Coordinates of C-alpha atoms in Angstrom, one line a residue:
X26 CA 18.1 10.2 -3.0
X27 CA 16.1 11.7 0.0
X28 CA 12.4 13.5 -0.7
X29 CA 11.8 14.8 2.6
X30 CA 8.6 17.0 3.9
X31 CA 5.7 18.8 2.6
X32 CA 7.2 21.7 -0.1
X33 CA 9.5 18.6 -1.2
X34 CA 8.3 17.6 -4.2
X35 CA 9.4 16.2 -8.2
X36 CA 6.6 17.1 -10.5
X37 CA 6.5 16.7 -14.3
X38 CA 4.0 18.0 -16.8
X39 CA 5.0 16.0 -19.6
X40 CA 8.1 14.6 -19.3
X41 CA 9.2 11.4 -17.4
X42 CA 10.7 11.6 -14.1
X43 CA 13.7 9.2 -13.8
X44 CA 15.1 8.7 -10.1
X45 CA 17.9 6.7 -9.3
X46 CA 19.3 6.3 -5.9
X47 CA 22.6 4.3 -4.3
X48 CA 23.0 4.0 -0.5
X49 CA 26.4 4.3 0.9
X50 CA 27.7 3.5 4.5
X51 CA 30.5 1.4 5.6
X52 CA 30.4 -0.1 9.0
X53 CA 27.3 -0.1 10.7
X54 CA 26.0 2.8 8.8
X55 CA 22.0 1.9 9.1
X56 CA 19.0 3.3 7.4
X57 CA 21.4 3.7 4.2
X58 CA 18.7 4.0 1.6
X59 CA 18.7 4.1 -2.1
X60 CA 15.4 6.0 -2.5
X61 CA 13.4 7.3 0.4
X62 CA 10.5 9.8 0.2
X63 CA 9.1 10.6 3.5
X64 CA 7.0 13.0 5.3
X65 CA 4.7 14.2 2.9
X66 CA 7.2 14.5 0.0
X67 CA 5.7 13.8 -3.3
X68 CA 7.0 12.1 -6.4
X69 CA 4.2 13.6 -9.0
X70 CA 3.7 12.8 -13.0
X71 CA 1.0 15.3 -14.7
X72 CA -0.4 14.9 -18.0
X73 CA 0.9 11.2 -19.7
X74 CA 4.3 11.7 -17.5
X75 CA 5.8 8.6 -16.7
X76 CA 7.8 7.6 -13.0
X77 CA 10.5 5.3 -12.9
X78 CA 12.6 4.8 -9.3
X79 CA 15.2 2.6 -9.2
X80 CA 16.9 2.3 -5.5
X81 CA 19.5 0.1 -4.1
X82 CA 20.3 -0.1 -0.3
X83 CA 23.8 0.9 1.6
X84 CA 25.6 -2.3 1.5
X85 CA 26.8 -2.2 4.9
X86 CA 26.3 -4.1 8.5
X87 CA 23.8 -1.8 9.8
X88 CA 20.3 -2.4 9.7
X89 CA 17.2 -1.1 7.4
X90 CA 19.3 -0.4 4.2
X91 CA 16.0 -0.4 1.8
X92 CA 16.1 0.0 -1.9
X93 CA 13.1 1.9 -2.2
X94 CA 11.0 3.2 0.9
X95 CA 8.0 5.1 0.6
X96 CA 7.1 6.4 4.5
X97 CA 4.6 8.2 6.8
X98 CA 1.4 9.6 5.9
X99 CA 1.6 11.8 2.6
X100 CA 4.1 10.6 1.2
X101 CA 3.5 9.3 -2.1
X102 CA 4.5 8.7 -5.9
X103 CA 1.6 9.7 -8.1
X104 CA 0.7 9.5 -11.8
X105 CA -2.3 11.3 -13.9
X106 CA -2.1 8.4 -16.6
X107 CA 1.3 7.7 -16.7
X108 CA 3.0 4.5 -15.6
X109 CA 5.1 3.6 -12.3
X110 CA 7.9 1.8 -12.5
X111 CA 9.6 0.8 -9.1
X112 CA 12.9 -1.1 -9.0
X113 CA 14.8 -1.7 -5.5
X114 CA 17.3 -4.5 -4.3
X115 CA 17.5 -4.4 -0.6
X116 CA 21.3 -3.7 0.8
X117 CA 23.3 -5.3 3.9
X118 CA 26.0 -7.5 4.1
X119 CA 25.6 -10.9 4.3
X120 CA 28.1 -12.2 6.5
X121 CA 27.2 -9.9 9.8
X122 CA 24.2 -9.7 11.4
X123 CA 21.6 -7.3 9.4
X124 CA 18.0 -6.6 9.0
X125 CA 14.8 -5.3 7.9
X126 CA 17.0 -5.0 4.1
X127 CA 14.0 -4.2 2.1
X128 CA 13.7 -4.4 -1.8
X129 CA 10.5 -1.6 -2.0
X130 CA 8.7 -1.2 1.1
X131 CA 5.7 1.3 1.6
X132 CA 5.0 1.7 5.2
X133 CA 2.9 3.8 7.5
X134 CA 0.6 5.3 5.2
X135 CA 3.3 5.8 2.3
X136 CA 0.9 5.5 -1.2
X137 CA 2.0 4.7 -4.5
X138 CA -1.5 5.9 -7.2
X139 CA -1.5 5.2 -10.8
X140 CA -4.2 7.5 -12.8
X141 CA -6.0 6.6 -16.1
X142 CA -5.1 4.0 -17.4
X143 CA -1.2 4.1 -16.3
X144 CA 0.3 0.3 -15.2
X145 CA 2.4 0.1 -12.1
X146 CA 5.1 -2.5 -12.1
X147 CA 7.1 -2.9 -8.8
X148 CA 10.0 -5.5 -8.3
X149 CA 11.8 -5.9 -5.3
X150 CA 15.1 -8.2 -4.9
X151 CA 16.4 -9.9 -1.4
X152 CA 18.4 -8.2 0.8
X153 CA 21.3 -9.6 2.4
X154 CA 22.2 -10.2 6.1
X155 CA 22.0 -13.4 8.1
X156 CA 20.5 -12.5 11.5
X157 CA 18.8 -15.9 13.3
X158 CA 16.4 -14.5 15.1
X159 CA 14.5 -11.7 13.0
X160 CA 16.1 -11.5 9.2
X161 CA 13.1 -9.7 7.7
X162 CA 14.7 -9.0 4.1
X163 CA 11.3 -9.0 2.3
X164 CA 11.5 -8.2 -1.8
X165 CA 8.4 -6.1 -0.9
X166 CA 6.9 -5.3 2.0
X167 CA 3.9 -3.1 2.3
X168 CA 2.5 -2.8 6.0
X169 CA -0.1 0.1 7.8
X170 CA -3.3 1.1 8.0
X171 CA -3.6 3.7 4.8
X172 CA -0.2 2.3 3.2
X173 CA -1.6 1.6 -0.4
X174 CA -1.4 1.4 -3.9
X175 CA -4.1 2.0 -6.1
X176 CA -4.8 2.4 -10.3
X177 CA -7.2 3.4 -11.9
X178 CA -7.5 0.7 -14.4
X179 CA -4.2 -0.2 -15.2
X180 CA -2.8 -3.3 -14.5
X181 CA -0.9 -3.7 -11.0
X182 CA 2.1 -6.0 -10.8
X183 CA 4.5 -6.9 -7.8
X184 CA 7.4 -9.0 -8.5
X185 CA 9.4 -10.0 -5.0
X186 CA 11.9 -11.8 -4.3
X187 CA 13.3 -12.9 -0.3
X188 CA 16.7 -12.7 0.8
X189 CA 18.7 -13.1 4.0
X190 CA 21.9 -15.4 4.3
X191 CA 22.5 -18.6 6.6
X192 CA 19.7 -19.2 8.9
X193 CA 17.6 -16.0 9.0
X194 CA 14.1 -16.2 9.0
X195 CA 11.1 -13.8 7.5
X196 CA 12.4 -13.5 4.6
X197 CA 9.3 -13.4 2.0
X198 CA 8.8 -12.4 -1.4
X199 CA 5.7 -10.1 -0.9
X200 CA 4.3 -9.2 2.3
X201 CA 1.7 -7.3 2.6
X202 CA 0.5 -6.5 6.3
X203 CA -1.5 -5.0 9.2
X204 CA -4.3 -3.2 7.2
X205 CA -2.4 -2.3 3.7
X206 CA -4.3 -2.2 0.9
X207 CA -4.0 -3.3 -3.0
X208 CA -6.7 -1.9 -4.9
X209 CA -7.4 -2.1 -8.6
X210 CA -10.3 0.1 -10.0
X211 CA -12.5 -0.4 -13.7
X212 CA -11.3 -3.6 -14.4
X213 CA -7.7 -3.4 -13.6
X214 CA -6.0 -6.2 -13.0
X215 CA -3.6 -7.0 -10.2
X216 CA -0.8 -9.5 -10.4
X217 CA 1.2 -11.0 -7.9
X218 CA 4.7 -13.3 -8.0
X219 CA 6.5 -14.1 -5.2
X220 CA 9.7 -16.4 -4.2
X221 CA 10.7 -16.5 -0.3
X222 CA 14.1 -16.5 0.2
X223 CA 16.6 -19.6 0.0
X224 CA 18.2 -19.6 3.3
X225 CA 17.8 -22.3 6.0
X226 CA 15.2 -20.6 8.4
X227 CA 11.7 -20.9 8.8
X228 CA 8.5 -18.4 7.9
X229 CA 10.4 -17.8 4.6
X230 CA 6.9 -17.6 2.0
X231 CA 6.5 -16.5 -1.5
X232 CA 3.2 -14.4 -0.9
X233 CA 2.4 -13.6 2.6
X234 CA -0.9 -11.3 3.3
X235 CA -1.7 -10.6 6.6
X236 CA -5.1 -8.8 8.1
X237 CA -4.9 -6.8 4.8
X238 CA -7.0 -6.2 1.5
X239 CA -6.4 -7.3 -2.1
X240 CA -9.5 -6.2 -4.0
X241 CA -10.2 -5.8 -7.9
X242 CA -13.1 -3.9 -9.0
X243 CA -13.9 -6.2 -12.4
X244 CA -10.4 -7.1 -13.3
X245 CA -8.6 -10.5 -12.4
X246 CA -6.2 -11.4 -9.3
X247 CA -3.1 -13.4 -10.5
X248 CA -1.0 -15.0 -7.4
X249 CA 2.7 -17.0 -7.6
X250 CA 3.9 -17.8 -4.7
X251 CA 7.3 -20.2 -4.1
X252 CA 8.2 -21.0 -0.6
X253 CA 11.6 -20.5 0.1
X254 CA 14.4 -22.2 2.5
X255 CA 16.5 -25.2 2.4
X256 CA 17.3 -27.7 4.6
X257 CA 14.8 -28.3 7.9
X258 CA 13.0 -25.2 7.3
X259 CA 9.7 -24.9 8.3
X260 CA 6.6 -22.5 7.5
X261 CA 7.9 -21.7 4.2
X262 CA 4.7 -21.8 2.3
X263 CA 4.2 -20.3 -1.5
X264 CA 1.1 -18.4 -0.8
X265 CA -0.2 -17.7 3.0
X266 CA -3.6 -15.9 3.1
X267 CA -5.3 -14.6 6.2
X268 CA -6.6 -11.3 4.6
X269 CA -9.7 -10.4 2.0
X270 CA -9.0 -11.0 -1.1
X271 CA -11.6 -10.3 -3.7

């Protein structure tokens, strides 16, 4: 499914809006997305309208197969007081060498905004590939200045989980990077659970958040992290934390 520029947009008044998205590709087919909404697209529930977006990425050799992408400045999934629901399993093939196989990534600027009092779940499940040098198959990955998701006074909760195959590395559960933002408004509570992924590399964390912001205006923050990797691993640590978080 492909939401692409400004006068591209799915808006309900009432209704839910149910998306469901299956990259394709063989070979190395890249960017083979299940879900991607991009350049000021927008995803848009009025009223008590409910989202649900459930993506899963090309399973080919070819890099950046995401589940679910939200990307560029604009582009967004929105709610009045309805709930998000984002579900995406990164693709790739895990016996070549692929990356960047996202679960549910929002980068540069993408925004997901729960209104009222709607709840945003998000889970995002490993992608597969077993590139050495740079495996990056995050369950979530949020990263950019402006890349954020906000409610209103619902609860937030991220679920990830890392992938990769062999001896890839950067493979975490949630990371959150380079200036994103997680913001919960009147009281809203934001939880966190994250397992890096169980391959044989290092820098594979559960919850990694990196020069970015975590903040809760009167509600609780709730973190899980797991480290992932097996073997001599190294790095792999549940929760790393070089970010405010408040």
């Amino acid at each position: 499914v492909y939401v692409t520029g400004p006068t591209s947009t799915i808006t309900s008044g009432g209704g839910n809006i149910n998306v469901h998205g299956t990259g394709g590709g063989t070979g190395n087919a890249f960017q083979c997305h299940g879900v991607l909404v991009e350049n000021d697209a927008i995803i848009q529930g009025t009223g008590n309208a409910d989202i649900s977006i459930i993506g899963e990425g090309g399973l080919n050799n070819g890099v950046t197969n995401a589940g679910v992408l939200i990307f560029t400045a604009n582009a967004a999934v929105t709610t009045a007081n309805g709930d998000i629901i984002i579900t995406g399993t990164g693709g790739g093939n895990a016996a070549n060498g692929t990356s960047n196989n996202y679960g549910v990534a929002l980068t540069a600027s993408g925004q997901l905004n729960a209104g009222g009092s709607g709840i945003m779940t998000i889970n995002g499940t490993r992608g597969n590939g077993r590139k050495s040098l740079n495996g990056s198959h995050h369950g979530i990955y949020l990263d950019g200045t402006s890349t954020s998701i906000t409610s209103n006074g619902g609860e937030i909760s991220l679920t990830g989980e890392g992938g990769g195959a062999s001896s890839s590395i950067l493979n975490n559960g949630i990371w959150i990077n380079n200036n994103a933002q997680i913001i919960g408004n009147n009281s809203a509570n934001i939880t966190l659970d994250g397992t890096g992924g169980g391959v044989t590399g290092n820098n594979n964390s559960g919850i990694l958040i990196n020069t970015s912001t975590i903040s809760s205006t009167g509600g609780n923050i709730n973190m899980t992290g797991n480290g992932g990797a097996t073997g001599a691993g190294g790095m792999n640590y549940g929760i790393s934390i070089s970010s405010t978080v408040s």
